Short mmCIF file of C-alpha atoms and ligand atoms in Angstrom, two decimals:
data_model
loop_
_atom_site.label_atom_id
_atom_site.label_comp_id
_atom_site.label_asym_id
_atom_site.label_seq_id
_atom_site.Cartn_x
_atom_site.Cartn_y
_atom_site.Cartn_z
CA UNK L 1 -24.38 -6.74 0.17
CA UNK L 2 -23.88 -6.55 -3.57
CA UNK L 3 -26.94 -6.70 -5.76
CA UNK L 4 -27.50 -10.11 -7.22
CA UNK L 5 -26.96 -10.16 -10.96
CA UNK L 6 -29.54 -11.79 -13.14
CA UNK L 7 -28.27 -13.82 -16.06
CA UNK L 8 -30.60 -15.74 -18.34
CA UNK L 9 -33.31 -15.69 -15.72
CA UNK L 10 -31.17 -17.49 -13.15
CA UNK L 11 -29.89 -15.62 -10.11
CA UNK L 12 -26.10 -15.50 -10.03
CA UNK L 13 -24.19 -15.21 -6.77
CA UNK L 14 -21.95 -12.17 -6.76
CA UNK L 15 -18.21 -12.69 -6.48
CA UNK L 16 -16.35 -10.64 -3.88
CA UNK L 17 -12.60 -10.60 -3.27
CA UNK L 18 -11.98 -9.84 0.41
CA UNK L 19 -8.55 -8.83 1.60
CA UNK L 20 -7.62 -8.96 5.26
CA UNK L 21 -4.66 -6.84 6.36
CA UNK L 22 -1.98 -7.56 8.94
CA UNK L 23 -3.91 -6.29 11.96
CA UNK L 24 -7.03 -8.15 10.80
CA UNK L 25 -5.10 -11.44 11.02
CA UNK L 26 -2.75 -10.28 13.81
CA UNK L 27 -3.80 -12.69 16.59
CA UNK L 28 -5.91 -15.80 17.18
CA UNK L 29 -8.83 -13.54 18.16
CA UNK L 30 -8.51 -11.48 15.01
CA UNK L 31 -8.26 -14.57 12.80
CA UNK L 32 -11.41 -15.85 14.41
CA UNK L 33 -13.03 -12.51 13.50
CA UNK L 34 -12.01 -13.09 9.89
CA UNK L 35 -13.59 -16.53 9.91
CA UNK L 36 -16.82 -15.05 11.27
CA UNK L 37 -16.89 -12.37 8.58
CA UNK L 38 -16.36 -14.97 5.86
CA UNK L 39 -18.93 -17.31 7.36
CA UNK L 40 -21.49 -14.54 7.20
CA UNK L 41 -20.81 -13.40 3.65
CA UNK L 42 -20.52 -16.74 1.91
CA UNK L 43 -24.24 -17.17 2.48
CA UNK L 44 -24.98 -14.76 -0.35
CA UNK L 45 -21.73 -14.47 -2.30
CA UNK L 46 -18.78 -16.39 -3.63
CA UNK L 47 -15.72 -15.11 -1.82
CA UNK L 48 -12.00 -15.21 -2.54
CA UNK L 49 -10.01 -14.27 0.57
CA UNK L 50 -6.60 -12.61 0.31
CA UNK L 51 -4.52 -12.38 3.45
CA UNK L 52 -1.53 -10.38 4.62
CA UNK L 53 1.07 -11.72 7.01
CA UNK L 54 0.22 -11.45 10.72
CA UNK L 55 0.89 -7.85 11.76
CA UNK L 56 4.60 -7.23 12.29
CA UNK L 57 5.69 -10.51 10.68
CA UNK L 58 6.93 -8.95 7.44
CA UNK L 59 9.07 -6.40 9.28
CA UNK L 60 10.52 -9.20 11.38
CA UNK L 61 11.32 -11.34 8.33
CA UNK L 62 13.05 -8.47 6.55
CA UNK L 63 15.07 -7.63 9.67
CA UNK L 64 16.07 -11.26 10.12
CA UNK L 65 17.18 -11.56 6.50
CA UNK L 66 19.22 -8.38 6.71
CA UNK L 67 20.95 -9.48 9.90
CA UNK L 68 21.61 -12.91 8.42
CA UNK L 69 23.31 -11.32 5.43
CA UNK L 70 25.54 -9.41 7.84
CA UNK L 71 26.72 -12.72 9.20
CA UNK L 72 24.75 -12.59 12.45
CA UNK L 73 23.05 -15.83 13.41
CA UNK L 74 21.60 -15.14 16.82
CA UNK L 75 19.01 -12.54 15.76
CA UNK L 76 17.40 -14.65 13.06
CA UNK L 77 17.36 -17.68 15.31
CA UNK L 78 15.35 -15.57 17.75
CA UNK L 79 13.00 -14.55 14.95
CA UNK L 80 12.61 -18.19 14.00
CA UNK L 81 11.28 -18.96 17.48
CA UNK L 82 8.96 -16.00 17.37
CA UNK L 83 7.63 -16.94 13.93
CA UNK L 84 6.95 -20.49 15.02
CA UNK L 85 5.40 -19.39 18.32
CA UNK L 86 2.95 -16.87 16.88
CA UNK L 87 1.58 -19.18 14.21
CA UNK L 88 1.56 -22.17 16.50
CA UNK L 89 -0.52 -20.23 19.01
CA UNK L 90 -3.22 -19.71 16.39
CA UNK L 91 -3.16 -23.37 15.46
CA UNK L 92 -3.46 -24.41 19.12
CA UNK L 93 -6.38 -22.14 19.78
CA UNK L 94 -8.45 -22.35 16.62
CA UNK L 95 -7.84 -25.57 14.71
CA UNK L 96 -9.69 -28.82 15.10
CA UNK L 97 -7.56 -31.85 15.99
CA UNK L 98 -7.87 -33.18 12.46
CA UNK L 99 -6.73 -29.87 11.01
CA UNK L 100 -3.85 -29.63 13.45
CA UNK L 101 -2.60 -32.97 12.25
CA UNK L 102 -2.45 -31.66 8.69
CA UNK L 103 -1.39 -28.10 9.28
CA UNK L 104 1.23 -28.29 12.05
CA UNK L 105 3.67 -30.22 9.85
CA UNK L 106 3.04 -27.71 7.07
CA UNK L 107 3.81 -24.76 9.36
CA UNK L 108 6.95 -26.55 10.54
CA UNK L 109 8.03 -26.91 6.91
CA UNK L 110 7.51 -23.19 6.36
CA UNK L 111 9.60 -22.35 9.41
CA UNK L 112 12.26 -24.74 8.12
CA UNK L 113 12.21 -22.88 4.83
CA UNK L 114 12.85 -19.63 6.74
CA UNK L 115 15.75 -21.29 8.49
CA UNK L 116 17.27 -22.64 5.28
CA UNK L 117 17.07 -19.28 3.58
CA UNK L 118 18.58 -17.43 6.55
CA UNK L 119 21.40 -19.99 6.85
CA UNK L 120 22.12 -19.37 3.17
CA UNK L 121 22.22 -15.61 3.63
CA UNK L 122 24.51 -16.01 6.65
CA UNK L 123 26.91 -18.23 4.74
CA UNK L 124 27.01 -16.00 1.70
CA UNK L 125 26.91 -12.77 3.69
CA UNK L 126 24.66 -11.55 0.98
CA UNK L 127 21.03 -11.24 0.17
CA UNK L 128 19.75 -10.87 -3.37
CA UNK L 129 16.48 -9.09 -4.16
CA UNK L 130 14.91 -12.37 -5.20
CA UNK L 131 16.06 -14.07 -2.03
CA UNK L 132 14.53 -11.24 -0.05
CA UNK L 133 11.20 -11.56 -1.84
CA UNK L 134 10.92 -15.28 -1.18
CA UNK L 135 11.70 -14.76 2.48
CA UNK L 136 9.79 -11.53 3.17
CA UNK L 137 6.55 -12.96 1.83
CA UNK L 138 6.73 -16.14 3.86
CA UNK L 139 4.43 -14.56 6.46
CA UNK L 140 1.65 -14.55 3.88
CA UNK L 141 2.18 -18.24 3.15
CA UNK L 142 1.85 -19.02 6.84
CA UNK L 143 -1.22 -16.86 7.44
CA UNK L 144 -3.02 -18.20 4.35
CA UNK L 145 -2.30 -21.75 5.57
CA UNK L 146 -3.80 -20.92 8.95
CA UNK L 147 -6.85 -18.93 7.84
CA UNK L 148 -7.86 -21.61 5.37
CA UNK L 149 -7.47 -24.27 8.03
CA UNK L 150 -9.56 -22.26 10.50
CA UNK L 151 -12.34 -22.10 7.92
CA UNK L 152 -12.19 -25.88 7.45
CA UNK L 153 -12.16 -26.37 11.22
CA UNK L 154 -15.44 -24.44 11.29
CA UNK L 155 -16.97 -26.63 8.60
CA UNK L 156 -16.45 -24.45 5.55
CA UNK L 157 -14.79 -25.66 2.38
CA UNK L 158 -11.50 -23.86 1.85
CA UNK L 159 -8.08 -24.21 0.29
CA UNK L 160 -4.92 -22.14 0.83
CA UNK L 161 -3.50 -20.93 -2.48
CA UNK L 162 -0.03 -19.52 -3.01
CA UNK L 163 -0.34 -16.47 -5.26
CA UNK L 164 2.77 -17.59 -7.15
CA UNK L 165 0.31 -19.91 -8.89
CA UNK L 166 -1.93 -17.01 -9.94
CA UNK L 167 -0.18 -13.66 -10.20
CA UNK L 168 2.43 -13.40 -12.96
CA UNK L 169 4.74 -10.39 -12.66
CA UNK L 170 7.80 -8.82 -14.24
CA UNK L 171 11.13 -9.41 -12.51
CA UNK L 172 11.34 -6.10 -10.68
CA UNK L 173 11.93 -7.86 -7.36
CA UNK L 174 10.70 -5.95 -4.34
CA UNK L 175 8.21 -3.91 -6.33
CA UNK L 176 7.01 -6.09 -9.18
CA UNK L 177 4.22 -5.25 -11.62
CA UNK L 178 1.63 -7.79 -12.72
CA UNK L 179 1.40 -8.98 -16.32
CA UNK L 180 -2.35 -8.88 -16.63
CA UNK L 181 -3.14 -11.25 -19.47
CA UNK L 182 -1.07 -14.06 -18.07
CA UNK L 183 -2.32 -13.36 -14.57
CA UNK L 184 -5.93 -13.53 -15.72
CA UNK L 185 -5.42 -16.86 -17.43
CA UNK L 186 -3.57 -18.43 -14.50
CA UNK L 187 -5.91 -17.05 -11.87
CA UNK L 188 -8.99 -18.33 -13.63
CA UNK L 189 -7.43 -21.70 -14.16
CA UNK L 190 -6.39 -22.02 -10.51
CA UNK L 191 -9.31 -20.40 -8.69
CA UNK L 192 -12.18 -21.02 -11.12
CA UNK L 193 -12.65 -24.72 -10.28
CA UNK L 194 -12.46 -24.01 -6.53
CA UNK L 195 -15.18 -21.38 -6.72
CA UNK L 196 -17.31 -23.67 -8.83
CA UNK L 197 -17.08 -26.29 -6.08
CA UNK L 198 -18.00 -23.81 -3.35
CA UNK L 199 -14.47 -23.79 -1.93
CA UNK L 200 -13.18 -20.52 -0.45
CA UNK L 201 -9.68 -19.90 -1.80
CA UNK L 202 -7.45 -18.18 0.77
CA UNK L 203 -4.74 -16.57 -1.32
CA UNK L 204 -1.43 -15.18 -0.07
CA UNK L 205 -1.27 -11.40 -0.52
CA UNK L 206 1.91 -9.49 -1.38
CA UNK L 207 3.57 -12.15 -3.55
CA UNK L 208 3.52 -13.28 -7.15
CA UNK L 209 6.00 -14.95 -9.47
CA UNK L 210 7.82 -14.25 -12.70
CA UNK L 211 7.01 -16.23 -15.86
CA UNK L 212 9.80 -18.57 -14.81
CA UNK L 213 8.11 -19.11 -11.46
CA UNK L 214 10.54 -17.14 -9.27
CA UNK L 215 8.77 -15.51 -6.32
CA UNK L 216 8.40 -11.70 -6.42
CA UNK L 217 6.66 -9.16 -4.17
CA UNK L 218 4.41 -6.24 -5.07
CA UNK L 219 5.96 -3.68 -2.70
CA UNK L 220 5.27 -3.09 0.98
CA UNK L 221 1.58 -3.05 1.74
CA UNK L 222 1.06 -4.90 -1.53
CA UNK L 223 -1.73 -7.22 -0.40
CA UNK L 224 -4.29 -4.55 -1.30
CA UNK L 225 -2.85 -4.62 -4.80
CA UNK L 226 -3.03 -8.44 -4.83
CA UNK L 227 -6.75 -8.23 -4.04
CA UNK L 228 -7.59 -5.89 -6.91
CA UNK L 229 -5.35 -7.83 -9.32
CA UNK L 230 -7.29 -11.00 -8.49
CA UNK L 231 -10.59 -9.10 -8.55
CA UNK L 232 -9.90 -7.83 -12.06
CA UNK L 233 -8.69 -11.25 -13.24
CA UNK L 234 -11.86 -12.91 -12.00
CA UNK L 235 -14.24 -10.13 -13.08
CA UNK L 236 -15.34 -9.86 -9.46
CA UNK L 237 -18.36 -7.74 -8.62
CA UNK L 238 -16.56 -5.99 -5.76
CA UNK L 239 -13.29 -5.93 -3.84
CA UNK L 240 -13.44 -5.39 -0.09
CA UNK L 241 -10.34 -4.29 1.78
CA UNK L 242 -10.76 -5.20 5.45
CA UNK L 243 -8.50 -3.07 7.60
CA UNK L 244 -8.44 -1.55 11.10
CA UNK L 245 -10.12 1.79 10.46
CA UNK L 246 -13.74 2.62 9.63
CA UNK L 247 -12.93 3.96 6.19
CA UNK L 248 -11.24 6.84 4.42
CA UNK L 249 -11.53 9.99 6.50
CA UNK L 250 -11.69 13.69 5.66
CA UNK L 251 -8.43 14.14 7.59
CA UNK L 252 -6.17 12.29 10.01
CA UNK L 253 -8.27 12.07 13.20
CA UNK L 254 -5.13 12.50 15.30
CA UNK L 255 -4.84 15.97 13.79
CA UNK L 256 -8.51 16.81 13.44
CA UNK L 257 -10.82 15.27 16.04
CA UNK L 258 -13.88 16.29 13.99
CA UNK L 259 -12.69 14.32 10.95
CA UNK L 260 -15.37 12.01 9.59
CA UNK L 261 -15.66 8.99 7.36
CA UNK L 262 -16.25 9.63 3.66
CA UNK L 263 -19.03 7.27 2.50
CA UNK L 264 -17.93 7.47 -1.14
CA UNK L 265 -14.88 8.68 -3.04
CA UNK L 266 -13.75 8.32 -6.64
CA UNK L 267 -10.92 6.15 -7.93
CA UNK L 268 -8.83 9.23 -8.62
CA UNK L 269 -9.43 10.67 -5.18
CA UNK L 270 -8.44 7.36 -3.62
CA UNK L 271 -5.22 7.28 -5.62
CA UNK L 272 -4.41 10.83 -4.62
CA UNK L 273 -5.12 10.10 -0.96
CA UNK L 274 -3.16 6.86 -0.88
CA UNK L 275 -0.13 8.54 -2.34
CA UNK L 276 0.22 10.89 0.58
CA UNK L 277 -0.39 10.51 4.28
CA UNK L 278 -3.53 8.38 4.35
CA UNK L 279 -2.07 4.91 4.62
CA UNK L 280 -5.33 3.04 4.07
CA UNK L 281 -4.45 1.84 0.60
CA UNK L 282 -1.39 0.76 -1.34
CA UNK L 283 -1.01 3.45 -4.05
CA UNK L 284 -1.35 1.00 -6.92
CA UNK L 285 -4.50 -0.70 -5.61
CA UNK L 286 -6.98 1.04 -7.87
CA UNK L 287 -5.15 0.58 -11.16
CA UNK L 288 -6.19 -3.05 -11.88
CA UNK L 289 -9.91 -2.39 -11.40
CA UNK L 290 -10.09 0.89 -13.33
CA UNK L 291 -10.99 -0.57 -16.71
CA UNK L 292 -13.57 -2.94 -15.36
CA UNK L 293 -14.99 -0.30 -13.03
CA UNK L 294 -15.12 -2.69 -10.09
CA UNK L 295 -16.00 -0.88 -6.84
CA UNK L 296 -13.57 -1.21 -3.93
CA UNK L 297 -14.73 -0.95 -0.32
CA UNK L 298 -12.63 -0.07 2.71
CA UNK L 299 -14.09 -1.80 5.75
CA UNK L 300 -13.11 -2.27 9.36
CA UNK L 301 -12.68 -5.87 10.48
CA UNK L 302 -12.78 -4.63 14.08
CA UNK L 303 -16.15 -3.01 13.44
CA UNK L 304 -17.75 -5.01 10.61
CA UNK L 305 -21.19 -3.43 10.91
CA UNK L 306 -19.82 -0.02 9.90
CA UNK L 307 -20.45 0.36 6.14
CA UNK L 308 -17.02 1.88 5.39
CA UNK L 309 -15.98 3.84 2.31
CA UNK L 310 -16.95 2.86 -1.21
CA UNK L 311 -14.44 3.73 -3.91
CA UNK L 312 -16.23 4.13 -7.21
CA UNK L 313 -15.16 4.99 -10.78
CA UNK L 314 -16.45 8.56 -10.52
CA UNK L 315 -17.94 10.22 -7.48
CA UNK L 316 -21.42 11.62 -7.85
CA UNK L 317 -21.55 15.35 -8.39
CA UNK L 318 -22.11 16.02 -4.76
CA UNK L 319 -20.10 18.32 -2.66
CA UNK L 320 -18.12 20.88 -4.60
CA UNK L 321 -14.55 21.59 -3.68
CA UNK L 322 -12.27 20.00 -1.15
CA UNK L 323 -13.24 16.55 0.03
CA UNK L 324 -10.32 15.48 2.18
CA UNK L 325 -6.99 16.68 3.47
CA UNK L 326 -3.94 14.56 3.73
CA UNK L 327 -0.46 15.40 4.90
CA UNK L 328 3.11 14.21 5.11
CA UNK L 329 5.16 15.37 8.03
CA UNK L 330 8.79 14.48 7.60
CA UNK L 331 9.60 16.14 4.32
CA UNK L 332 12.47 18.29 3.12
CA UNK L 333 12.41 20.87 0.37
CA UNK L 334 15.39 20.90 -1.97
CA UNK L 335 16.14 23.85 -4.22
CA UNK L 336 18.53 23.60 -7.15
CA UNK L 337 19.49 26.82 -8.87
CA UNK L 338 20.71 26.40 -12.45
CA UNK L 339 21.91 30.02 -12.47
CA UNK L 340 22.14 30.87 -16.13
CA UNK L 341 24.57 28.14 -17.05
CA UNK L 342 22.37 25.07 -17.15
CA UNK L 343 19.08 25.27 -19.01
CA UNK L 344 16.03 24.41 -17.01
CA UNK L 345 15.17 21.27 -19.00
CA UNK L 346 18.74 20.06 -18.58
CA UNK L 347 18.72 20.86 -14.89
CA UNK L 348 15.40 19.07 -14.39
CA UNK L 349 16.44 16.07 -16.49
CA UNK L 350 19.62 15.56 -14.51
CA UNK L 351 18.02 16.13 -11.12
CA UNK L 352 15.20 13.69 -11.84
CA UNK L 353 17.63 11.15 -13.18
CA UNK L 354 19.37 11.24 -9.78
CA UNK L 355 16.03 10.64 -8.06
CA UNK L 356 15.29 7.83 -10.48
CA UNK L 357 18.68 6.20 -9.81
CA UNK L 358 17.94 6.27 -6.09
CA UNK L 359 14.35 5.14 -6.64
CA UNK L 360 13.05 8.15 -4.74
CA UNK L 361 9.71 9.74 -5.55
CA UNK L 362 8.89 13.39 -5.10
CA UNK L 363 6.07 14.71 -2.95
CA UNK L 364 5.72 17.95 -4.89
CA UNK L 365 7.60 19.88 -7.54
CA UNK L 366 7.65 23.58 -8.45
CA UNK L 367 9.56 25.66 -10.94
CA UNK L 368 10.03 29.39 -10.98
CA UNK L 369 10.48 30.32 -14.57
CA UNK L 370 12.76 33.30 -14.76
CA UNK L 371 15.67 32.15 -12.74
CA UNK L 372 16.07 28.48 -13.56
CA UNK L 373 15.19 27.30 -10.10
CA UNK L 374 13.80 23.85 -9.45
CA UNK L 375 12.29 23.09 -6.09
CA UNK L 376 11.02 19.72 -4.97
CA UNK L 377 10.03 17.92 -1.79
CA UNK L 378 11.02 14.41 -0.76
CA UNK L 379 10.80 12.37 2.42
CA UNK L 380 13.46 13.33 4.94
CA UNK L 381 14.57 9.70 5.04
CA UNK L 382 15.64 9.89 1.38
CA UNK L 383 17.65 13.06 1.80
CA UNK L 384 21.14 11.67 2.40
CA UNK L 385 21.02 9.41 -0.65
CA UNK L 386 19.62 12.08 -2.91
CA UNK L 387 22.12 14.68 -1.72
CA UNK L 388 25.06 12.39 -2.42
CA UNK L 389 23.73 11.55 -5.86
CA UNK L 390 23.09 15.20 -6.78
CA UNK L 391 26.49 16.34 -5.56
CA UNK L 392 28.10 13.66 -7.64
CA UNK L 393 26.09 14.55 -10.75
CA UNK L 394 26.74 18.29 -10.50
CA UNK L 395 30.24 18.16 -9.01
CA UNK L 396 31.90 20.13 -11.77
CA UNK L 397 29.17 22.75 -12.07
CA UNK L 398 29.14 23.25 -8.32
CA UNK L 399 32.89 23.60 -8.22
CA UNK L 400 32.75 26.40 -10.75
CA UNK L 401 29.63 27.94 -9.28
CA UNK L 402 27.67 27.28 -12.48
CA UNK L 403 24.88 25.95 -10.37
CA UNK L 404 24.05 27.05 -6.87
CA UNK L 405 24.74 24.58 -4.11
CA UNK L 406 21.84 22.52 -2.85
CA UNK L 407 19.58 24.46 -0.60
CA UNK L 408 17.85 22.13 1.80
CA UNK L 409 14.97 23.17 4.04
CA UNK L 410 14.26 20.62 6.72
CA UNK L 411 11.21 20.07 8.92
CA UNK L 412 8.74 20.61 6.15
CA UNK L 413 5.20 19.28 6.00
CA UNK L 414 3.22 18.90 2.81
CA UNK L 415 -0.50 19.42 3.22
CA UNK L 416 -2.66 18.32 0.32
CA UNK L 417 -6.29 19.12 -0.32
CA UNK L 418 -8.00 16.51 -2.48
CA UNK L 419 -11.33 16.57 -4.27
CA UNK L 420 -12.60 15.62 -7.70
CA UNK L 421 -14.96 18.59 -7.75
CA UNK L 422 -12.30 21.18 -7.01
CA UNK L 423 -11.98 21.28 -10.76
CA UNK L 424 -13.88 24.25 -12.07
CA UNK L 425 -14.61 25.61 -8.61
CA UNK L 426 -12.84 28.95 -8.50
CA UNK L 427 -11.47 30.35 -5.32
CA UNK L 428 -10.44 27.11 -3.61
CA UNK L 429 -6.76 28.00 -3.31
CA UNK L 430 -7.78 31.48 -2.23
CA UNK L 431 -9.90 30.13 0.59
CA UNK L 432 -7.16 27.74 1.70
CA UNK L 433 -4.59 30.55 1.56
CA UNK L 434 -6.93 32.78 3.53
CA UNK L 435 -7.51 30.13 6.20
CA UNK L 436 -3.77 29.63 6.62
CA UNK L 437 -3.09 33.37 6.52
CA UNK L 438 -5.53 34.06 9.33
CA UNK L 439 -3.59 31.60 11.49
CA UNK L 440 -0.33 33.29 10.54
CA UNK L 441 0.92 30.18 8.75
CA UNK L 442 3.45 30.89 6.03
CA UNK L 443 3.20 28.89 2.80
CA UNK L 444 6.67 28.07 1.52
CA UNK L 445 5.67 26.50 -1.80
CA UNK L 446 2.49 25.51 -3.55
CA UNK L 447 1.68 23.15 -6.41
CA UNK L 448 -1.51 22.27 -8.23
CA UNK L 449 -1.76 19.61 -10.88
CA UNK L 450 -3.57 20.53 -14.09
CA UNK L 451 -6.11 17.84 -13.29
CA UNK L 452 -7.07 20.08 -10.36
CA UNK L 453 -7.60 17.02 -8.24
CA UNK L 454 -5.22 18.20 -5.55
CA UNK L 455 -3.43 21.28 -4.32
CA UNK L 456 -0.28 20.81 -2.27
CA UNK L 457 1.15 23.30 0.21
CA UNK L 458 4.61 23.10 1.75
CA UNK L 459 4.72 24.60 5.23
CA UNK L 460 6.80 24.25 8.39
CA UNK L 461 6.23 20.91 10.15
CA UNK L 462 5.42 22.72 13.37
CA UNK L 463 2.46 24.40 11.62
CA UNK L 464 1.03 21.18 10.25
CA UNK L 465 -1.61 20.38 12.82
CA UNK L 466 -2.97 23.90 12.87
CA UNK L 467 -2.92 24.10 9.08
CA UNK L 468 -4.87 20.89 8.58
CA UNK L 469 -7.41 21.99 11.18
CA UNK L 470 -7.79 25.42 9.60
CA UNK L 471 -8.41 24.01 6.13
CA UNK L 472 -10.75 21.33 7.48
CA UNK L 473 -12.76 24.05 9.19
CA UNK L 474 -12.72 26.42 6.22
CA UNK L 475 -14.26 23.82 3.93
CA UNK L 476 -16.56 22.48 6.66
CA UNK L 477 -15.53 18.91 6.10
N1 LIG N 501 2.77 -8.11 4.63
C1 LIG N 501 3.15 -7.15 3.63
C2 LIG N 501 3.68 -5.89 4.28
O1 LIG N 501 3.70 -5.79 5.50
C3 LIG N 501 2.06 -6.88 2.67
C4 LIG N 501 0.81 -6.27 3.25
O2 LIG N 501 0.57 -6.35 4.45
O3 LIG N 501 0.01 -5.74 2.49
O4 LIG N 501 4.12 -5.01 3.60
MG1 MG N 502 -1.82 -2.25 4.32
#
């Protein structure tokens, strides 16, 4: 539990924002677990809960919307039944009769909203980004309604809050960014009075709204981000992300059985780890709490007594060198050769513009100076789009052989070693190289940022497991 702050002699209850992910609210049993966790912690702290949609609901909503826009009615009608059934089951099992009377009509309204939107998409044979955001985040509206009602059924004071009333974002639908000043003002205005009255707000994750009040979403997995946005807005003492794993691990346990939980990592390490394989956190989660230095915990709602991982502004100067290894399996390496016709800056500018146009991010980038060659890795799934875009952009140069054709290496894995204290520790790459060399694993490309927080290696996918194990062993993680 967080230390109690003293202010003017009077003990102040700490404020914790607790986010519960899709698996943590995935069934009636899991929702009951959430209620038990909240029941326990509100004894010593004020809590704002943030909830994701029930596991799988968001995927289903997006699929339904897409099919509707293709003119198909049957599939979304099936999804409608499924949506109603799953939420209804929770209401049947966990709500008091009085709560059922209030909440069942509300859930029915939400399902009706789904139906209206899908009918619209079917008629128009089109779905706009804003339409998609309103629909894809409906799962959060339904789960917040239910969780809050479960808390009331158990005698706690609670109110479901739609984050469109708190989080103000830009209009980049599908991946919106919060406008912090406005968000802070609105959040305090909406949640402040509830907290003062001892009411637990249960806020929808994932969604926000533009200044004009049009619903937006914060990107897939965005409920983590919602939690830290609200935490920063409310000056919370801590943010707890309840998920389905015990914390951030030294490596993926499916690859390395000896992998262990890291009790503490720094903000920057967490960002680095979230960006690659370790899917515990949405990559933008840490940003809102950085200035205020609010600690973020990763905890397991399936195993609440496990302390989890604490993410802190700067890790203590403990272990030197590599702290964790993360990896991405399905990558491809693309090489563009500018020959001597296109300068490197021009080549890079045009290549990255293509990636930007397709909204594709790179996993690693290297340049070899003498011969104007740019090499970068992306997810295999993005390859077709990127290839088309690059071939269009360089059509003329390719025709005249001014630039080499695209060289694409498939079945690539990127293995990344992460650690704040790698900085200033000589010999880390050497040891990693050595460990891979002894296993006969060939390194195809390597990149290290000047921050020295991570070193990335591109290798063959088939070598990935062995490579991660070898590095894990070399650094005795
Ligand atoms: N429900 C959303 C998603 O599946 C947001 C989240 O779970 O964080 O992406
Ligand atoms: Mg998530």
